[in-house]
mmCIF file of C-alpha atoms in Angstrom:
data_model
loop_
_atom_site.group_PDB
_atom_site.id
_atom_site.type_symbol
_atom_site.label_atom_id
_atom_site.label_comp_id
_atom_site.label_asym_id
_atom_site.label_seq_id
_atom_site.Cartn_x
_atom_site.Cartn_y
_atom_site.Cartn_z
ATOM 1 C CA ASP A 1 32.427 -13.992 14.653
ATOM 2 C CA ALA A 2 35.192 -11.399 14.541
ATOM 3 C CA GLY A 3 34.134 -7.821 14.945
ATOM 4 C CA VAL A 4 35.841 -4.796 13.426
ATOM 5 C CA THR A 5 39.585 -4.920 13.970
ATOM 6 C CA GLN A 6 41.964 -1.999 13.677
ATOM 7 C CA SER A 7 45.741 -1.765 13.674
ATOM 8 C CA PRO A 8 47.878 -0.488 15.187
ATOM 9 C CA THR A 9 46.236 0.377 18.499
ATOM 10 C CA HIS A 10 48.619 3.240 19.208
ATOM 11 C CA LEU A 11 50.925 5.273 17.016
ATOM 12 C CA ILE A 12 53.277 8.216 17.565
ATOM 13 C CA LYS A 13 54.354 10.325 14.599
ATOM 14 C CA THR A 14 56.152 13.601 14.024
ATOM 15 C CA ARG A 15 54.698 16.647 12.278
ATOM 16 C CA GLY A 16 55.046 16.403 8.528
ATOM 17 C CA GLN A 17 55.181 12.625 8.457
ATOM 18 C CA GLN A 18 52.690 10.320 6.795
ATOM 19 C CA VAL A 19 50.663 7.581 8.508
ATOM 20 C CA THR A 20 48.584 4.578 7.420
ATOM 21 C CA LEU A 21 45.896 3.042 9.601
ATOM 22 C CA ARG A 22 44.261 -0.281 8.843
ATOM 23 C CA CYS A 23 40.804 -1.758 9.341
ATOM 24 C CA SER A 24 39.217 -5.151 8.803
ATOM 25 C CA PRO A 25 35.424 -5.046 8.779
ATOM 26 C CA LYS A 26 33.106 -7.337 10.670
ATOM 27 C CA SER A 27 32.609 -10.650 8.896
ATOM 28 C CA GLY A 28 29.943 -10.298 6.219
ATOM 29 C CA HIS A 29 30.167 -6.518 6.018
ATOM 30 C CA ASP A 30 31.182 -4.765 2.821
ATOM 31 C CA THR A 31 31.146 -1.062 3.669
ATOM 32 C CA VAL A 32 33.754 0.736 5.741
ATOM 33 C CA SER A 33 33.550 4.205 7.253
ATOM 34 C CA TRP A 34 36.238 6.184 9.054
ATOM 35 C CA TYR A 35 35.710 8.655 11.887
ATOM 36 C CA GLN A 36 38.064 10.987 13.742
ATOM 37 C CA GLN A 37 37.460 11.538 17.458
ATOM 38 C CA ALA A 38 39.444 14.361 19.011
ATOM 39 C CA LEU A 39 39.881 14.357 22.777
ATOM 40 C CA GLY A 40 36.656 15.284 24.521
ATOM 41 C CA GLN A 41 34.652 15.376 21.295
ATOM 42 C CA GLY A 42 32.245 13.166 19.429
ATOM 43 C CA PRO A 43 33.421 11.264 16.358
ATOM 44 C CA GLN A 44 33.444 13.144 13.055
ATOM 45 C CA PHE A 45 32.827 11.433 9.739
ATOM 46 C CA ILE A 46 35.830 11.340 7.419
ATOM 47 C CA PHE A 47 34.664 9.146 4.526
ATOM 48 C CA GLN A 48 33.008 5.891 3.544
ATOM 49 C CA TYR A 49 34.102 3.182 1.113
ATOM 50 C CA TYR A 50 32.068 0.618 -0.790
ATOM 51 C CA GLU A 51 33.146 -1.441 -3.783
ATOM 52 C CA GLU A 52 36.611 0.043 -3.471
ATOM 53 C CA GLU A 53 35.304 3.560 -4.117
ATOM 54 C CA GLU A 54 34.861 6.563 -1.862
ATOM 55 C CA ARG A 55 31.097 7.054 -1.640
ATOM 56 C CA GLN A 56 30.754 9.952 0.763
ATOM 57 C CA ARG A 57 33.190 12.370 2.333
ATOM 58 C CA GLY A 58 33.040 14.623 5.344
ATOM 59 C CA ASN A 59 34.683 18.003 5.802
ATOM 60 C CA PHE A 60 38.300 16.843 5.826
ATOM 61 C CA PRO A 61 41.178 18.073 3.647
ATOM 62 C CA ASP A 62 42.729 16.079 0.833
ATOM 63 C CA ARG A 63 45.583 15.114 3.158
ATOM 64 C CA PHE A 64 43.151 12.424 4.327
ATOM 65 C CA SER A 65 42.780 9.658 1.798
ATOM 66 C CA GLY A 66 41.661 6.076 1.867
ATOM 67 C CA HIS A 67 41.489 2.810 0.089
ATOM 68 C CA GLN A 68 39.342 -0.291 0.164
ATOM 69 C CA PHE A 69 40.641 -3.649 -0.959
ATOM 70 C CA PRO A 70 38.745 -6.505 -2.683
ATOM 71 C CA ASN A 71 38.458 -8.317 0.664
ATOM 72 C CA TYR A 72 36.622 -5.208 2.010
ATOM 73 C CA SER A 73 39.436 -4.196 4.356
ATOM 74 C CA SER A 74 40.421 -0.550 4.308
ATOM 75 C CA GLU A 75 43.264 1.872 4.951
ATOM 76 C CA LEU A 76 43.226 5.471 6.046
ATOM 77 C CA ASN A 77 46.220 7.569 4.995
ATOM 78 C CA VAL A 78 47.088 10.970 6.379
ATOM 79 C CA ASN A 79 49.861 13.016 4.780
ATOM 80 C CA ALA A 80 51.779 15.990 6.126
ATOM 81 C CA LEU A 81 50.646 15.360 9.690
ATOM 82 C CA LEU A 82 49.691 18.299 11.873
ATOM 83 C CA LEU A 83 49.513 18.456 15.651
ATOM 84 C CA GLY A 84 45.753 18.790 15.262
ATOM 85 C CA ASP A 85 45.549 15.364 13.646
ATOM 86 C CA SER A 86 46.155 13.805 17.054
ATOM 87 C CA ALA A 87 42.991 11.831 17.755
ATOM 88 C CA LEU A 88 41.372 8.443 18.046
ATOM 89 C CA TYR A 89 40.585 7.140 14.567
ATOM 90 C CA LEU A 90 37.612 4.818 14.468
ATOM 91 C CA CYS A 91 36.692 2.421 11.727
ATOM 92 C CA ALA A 92 33.110 1.229 11.349
ATOM 93 C CA SER A 93 31.617 -1.364 9.051
ATOM 94 C CA SER A 94 28.123 -2.076 7.808
ATOM 95 C CA LEU A 95 26.288 -4.005 5.146
ATOM 96 C CA VAL A 96 25.277 -2.255 1.985
ATOM 97 C CA ASP A 97 21.945 -2.842 0.367
ATOM 98 C CA ARG A 98 20.373 -3.664 3.676
ATOM 99 C CA ALA A 99 18.111 -0.992 5.005
ATOM 100 C CA ASN A 100 18.876 0.233 8.482
ATOM 101 C CA SER A 101 22.186 -1.582 8.777
ATOM 102 C CA PRO A 102 23.766 -0.138 11.920
ATOM 103 C CA LEU A 103 27.461 0.636 12.120
ATOM 104 C CA HIS A 104 29.776 -1.645 14.062
ATOM 105 C CA PHE A 105 32.832 0.179 15.414
ATOM 106 C CA GLY A 106 36.334 -1.016 16.114
ATOM 107 C CA ASN A 107 38.290 0.020 19.195
ATOM 108 C CA GLY A 108 40.222 2.610 17.218
ATOM 109 C CA THR A 109 43.796 3.666 16.617
ATOM 110 C CA ARG A 110 45.169 6.358 18.939
ATOM 111 C CA LEU A 111 47.386 8.665 16.860
ATOM 112 C CA THR A 112 49.671 11.139 18.614
ATOM 113 C CA VAL A 113 51.484 13.740 16.527
ATOM 114 C CA THR A 114 54.444 15.456 18.201
ATOM 115 C CA ALA B 1 22.681 19.920 7.594
ATOM 116 C CA GLN B 2 21.952 17.702 10.524
ATOM 117 C CA SER B 3 23.241 18.364 14.018
ATOM 118 C CA VAL B 4 22.988 16.875 17.494
ATOM 119 C CA THR B 5 23.126 18.642 20.825
ATOM 120 C CA GLN B 6 23.837 16.927 24.108
ATOM 121 C CA PRO B 7 23.404 19.708 26.647
ATOM 122 C CA ASP B 8 24.911 17.868 29.600
ATOM 123 C CA ILE B 9 28.683 17.467 29.438
ATOM 124 C CA HIS B 10 28.934 15.522 32.692
ATOM 125 C CA ILE B 11 26.311 13.845 34.875
ATOM 126 C CA THR B 12 26.833 12.179 38.248
ATOM 127 C CA VAL B 13 24.290 9.656 39.488
ATOM 128 C CA SER B 14 24.148 7.432 42.541
ATOM 129 C CA GLU B 15 24.162 3.695 41.924
ATOM 130 C CA GLY B 16 20.594 2.423 41.818
ATOM 131 C CA ALA B 17 19.144 5.803 40.880
ATOM 132 C CA SER B 18 17.367 6.527 37.625
ATOM 133 C CA LEU B 19 19.093 8.174 34.693
ATOM 134 C CA GLU B 20 18.067 10.407 31.820
ATOM 135 C CA LEU B 21 20.523 11.724 29.243
ATOM 136 C CA ARG B 22 19.272 14.444 26.948
ATOM 137 C CA CYS B 23 19.658 14.640 23.194
ATOM 138 C CA ASN B 24 18.222 17.154 20.752
ATOM 139 C CA TYR B 25 18.642 16.881 17.018
ATOM 140 C CA SER B 26 18.200 19.007 13.947
ATOM 141 C CA TYR B 27 17.343 17.251 10.726
ATOM 142 C CA GLY B 28 15.110 18.145 7.815
ATOM 143 C CA ALA B 29 13.516 14.756 7.267
ATOM 144 C CA THR B 30 12.525 11.814 9.398
ATOM 145 C CA PRO B 31 15.587 11.194 11.519
ATOM 146 C CA TYR B 32 17.394 7.970 12.135
ATOM 147 C CA LEU B 33 18.622 8.227 15.709
ATOM 148 C CA PHE B 34 21.149 6.275 17.718
ATOM 149 C CA TRP B 35 22.698 6.066 21.152
ATOM 150 C CA TYR B 36 26.216 4.711 21.517
ATOM 151 C CA VAL B 37 28.310 4.086 24.625
ATOM 152 C CA GLN B 38 32.085 4.337 24.822
ATOM 153 C CA SER B 39 34.183 3.037 27.687
ATOM 154 C CA PRO B 40 37.675 4.507 28.189
ATOM 155 C CA GLY B 41 40.059 3.461 25.430
ATOM 156 C CA GLN B 42 37.351 1.578 23.602
ATOM 157 C CA GLY B 43 35.299 1.976 20.462
ATOM 158 C CA LEU B 44 31.598 2.696 20.318
ATOM 159 C CA GLN B 45 28.943 0.155 21.198
ATOM 160 C CA LEU B 46 25.412 0.579 19.889
ATOM 161 C CA LEU B 47 22.841 0.782 22.722
ATOM 162 C CA LEU B 48 19.725 1.319 20.630
ATOM 163 C CA LYS B 49 18.408 2.853 17.449
ATOM 164 C CA TYR B 50 15.231 4.445 16.133
ATOM 165 C CA PHE B 51 14.254 4.219 12.504
ATOM 166 C CA SER B 52 10.461 4.271 12.516
ATOM 167 C CA GLY B 53 7.444 2.880 14.301
ATOM 168 C CA ASP B 54 7.102 2.772 18.065
ATOM 169 C CA THR B 55 8.603 5.920 19.526
ATOM 170 C CA LEU B 56 9.772 4.102 22.675
ATOM 171 C CA VAL B 57 12.811 2.030 21.792
ATOM 172 C CA GLN B 58 14.320 -0.675 23.956
ATOM 173 C CA GLY B 59 18.035 -1.317 23.860
ATOM 174 C CA ILE B 60 20.710 -3.409 25.476
ATOM 175 C CA LYS B 61 21.799 -3.247 29.125
ATOM 176 C CA GLY B 62 18.320 -2.088 30.249
ATOM 177 C CA PHE B 63 18.400 1.231 28.380
ATOM 178 C CA GLU B 64 15.485 2.773 26.540
ATOM 179 C CA ALA B 65 14.958 5.974 24.578
ATOM 180 C CA GLU B 66 11.910 7.908 23.511
ATOM 181 C CA PHE B 67 11.625 9.776 20.215
ATOM 182 C CA LYS B 68 9.600 12.974 20.491
ATOM 183 C CA ARG B 69 9.228 14.648 17.140
ATOM 184 C CA SER B 70 7.527 17.743 18.560
ATOM 185 C CA GLN B 71 10.514 18.395 20.815
ATOM 186 C CA SER B 72 13.196 17.127 18.403
ATOM 187 C CA SER B 73 14.465 14.983 21.222
ATOM 188 C CA PHE B 74 15.665 11.433 21.744
ATOM 189 C CA ASN B 75 16.447 11.112 25.437
ATOM 190 C CA LEU B 76 18.081 8.013 26.868
ATOM 191 C CA ARG B 77 16.773 6.532 30.112
ATOM 192 C CA LYS B 78 17.540 3.761 32.549
ATOM 193 C CA PRO B 79 15.474 3.071 35.683
ATOM 194 C CA SER B 80 18.377 1.940 37.858
ATOM 195 C CA VAL B 81 22.037 2.483 37.016
ATOM 196 C CA HIS B 82 24.885 0.138 37.850
ATOM 197 C CA TRP B 83 28.522 1.096 38.491
ATOM 198 C CA SER B 84 29.401 -0.558 35.174
ATOM 199 C CA ASP B 85 27.309 2.063 33.339
ATOM 200 C CA ALA B 86 29.987 4.688 33.951
ATOM 201 C CA ALA B 87 31.130 5.690 30.463
ATOM 202 C CA GLU B 88 30.731 8.309 27.734
ATOM 203 C CA TYR B 89 27.397 8.338 25.937
ATOM 204 C CA PHE B 90 26.899 9.674 22.418
ATOM 205 C CA CYS B 91 23.708 10.497 20.605
ATOM 206 C CA ALA B 92 23.837 10.488 16.803
ATOM 207 C CA VAL B 93 21.622 11.190 13.814
ATOM 208 C CA GLY B 94 22.153 9.250 10.620
ATOM 209 C CA THR B 95 21.547 10.042 6.999
ATOM 210 C CA ILE B 96 20.355 7.130 4.958
ATOM 211 C CA SER B 97 20.949 6.396 1.322
ATOM 212 C CA ASN B 98 20.455 3.356 -0.838
ATOM 213 C CA PHE B 99 23.648 2.134 0.761
ATOM 214 C CA GLY B 100 22.104 2.019 4.235
ATOM 215 C CA ASN B 101 23.572 4.196 6.974
ATOM 216 C CA GLU B 102 25.648 6.639 4.974
ATOM 217 C CA LYS B 103 27.107 8.636 7.810
ATOM 218 C CA LEU B 104 26.448 9.556 11.425
ATOM 219 C CA THR B 105 26.616 12.989 12.983
ATOM 220 C CA PHE B 106 27.435 12.721 16.666
ATOM 221 C CA GLY B 107 26.884 14.971 19.615
ATOM 222 C CA THR B 108 29.781 15.922 21.853
ATOM 223 C CA GLY B 109 28.875 13.285 24.398
ATOM 224 C CA THR B 110 27.819 13.084 28.036
ATOM 225 C CA ARG B 111 30.201 11.612 30.569
ATOM 226 C CA LEU B 112 28.377 9.554 33.190
ATOM 227 C CA THR B 113 29.907 9.071 36.628
ATOM 228 C CA ILE B 114 28.352 6.641 39.106
ATOM 229 C CA ILE B 115 28.857 7.165 42.829
ATOM 230 C CA PRO B 116 28.298 4.392 45.398
#
């Protein structure tokens, strides 16, 4: 039973560039959430997708956008990269319509902006 | 808005000794509380969760946590730590909607070092 998989594992970009991160949820899960974890900090909620729609959003600018595909996989896009966007980006999946469904996290994508 | 405080940034414990990691939360309703562990370069693994019922929750790897509403706390404990427990530990409070766990708010984490 595959868990949450994320790609790539590491990425180096230059300020001003755009980046796309990918996530495949755990088998059977239909909801995907994205978190940003800066160095030495706890993860911060970016947004959550279900049925290909953004359901909830954290305090992140519009430069952060996402998408969910019919197979439940998801992408996180960040435009106009800033040095401060350097972080570990975590994807988490869960099952909608099931009370108390805990999040299952992937190992993350380490983004470095230079 | 909900928030989580983990007052200890770094804790060092001898192998075989007991462990308690502190977590305090702020949330207007009945909280849904979690402890996650993160090894270097890895994602987060769920140790245990509290939704309702018994305030003493058992988790994986011999961990347990106790929910104390009067103190707004959810401290993590283990009677005897192993070198493999060295990691970063995060406490989180979750908001719940009809969709299940909508989002988690994490503390800043406690780094656990084990000495022989």
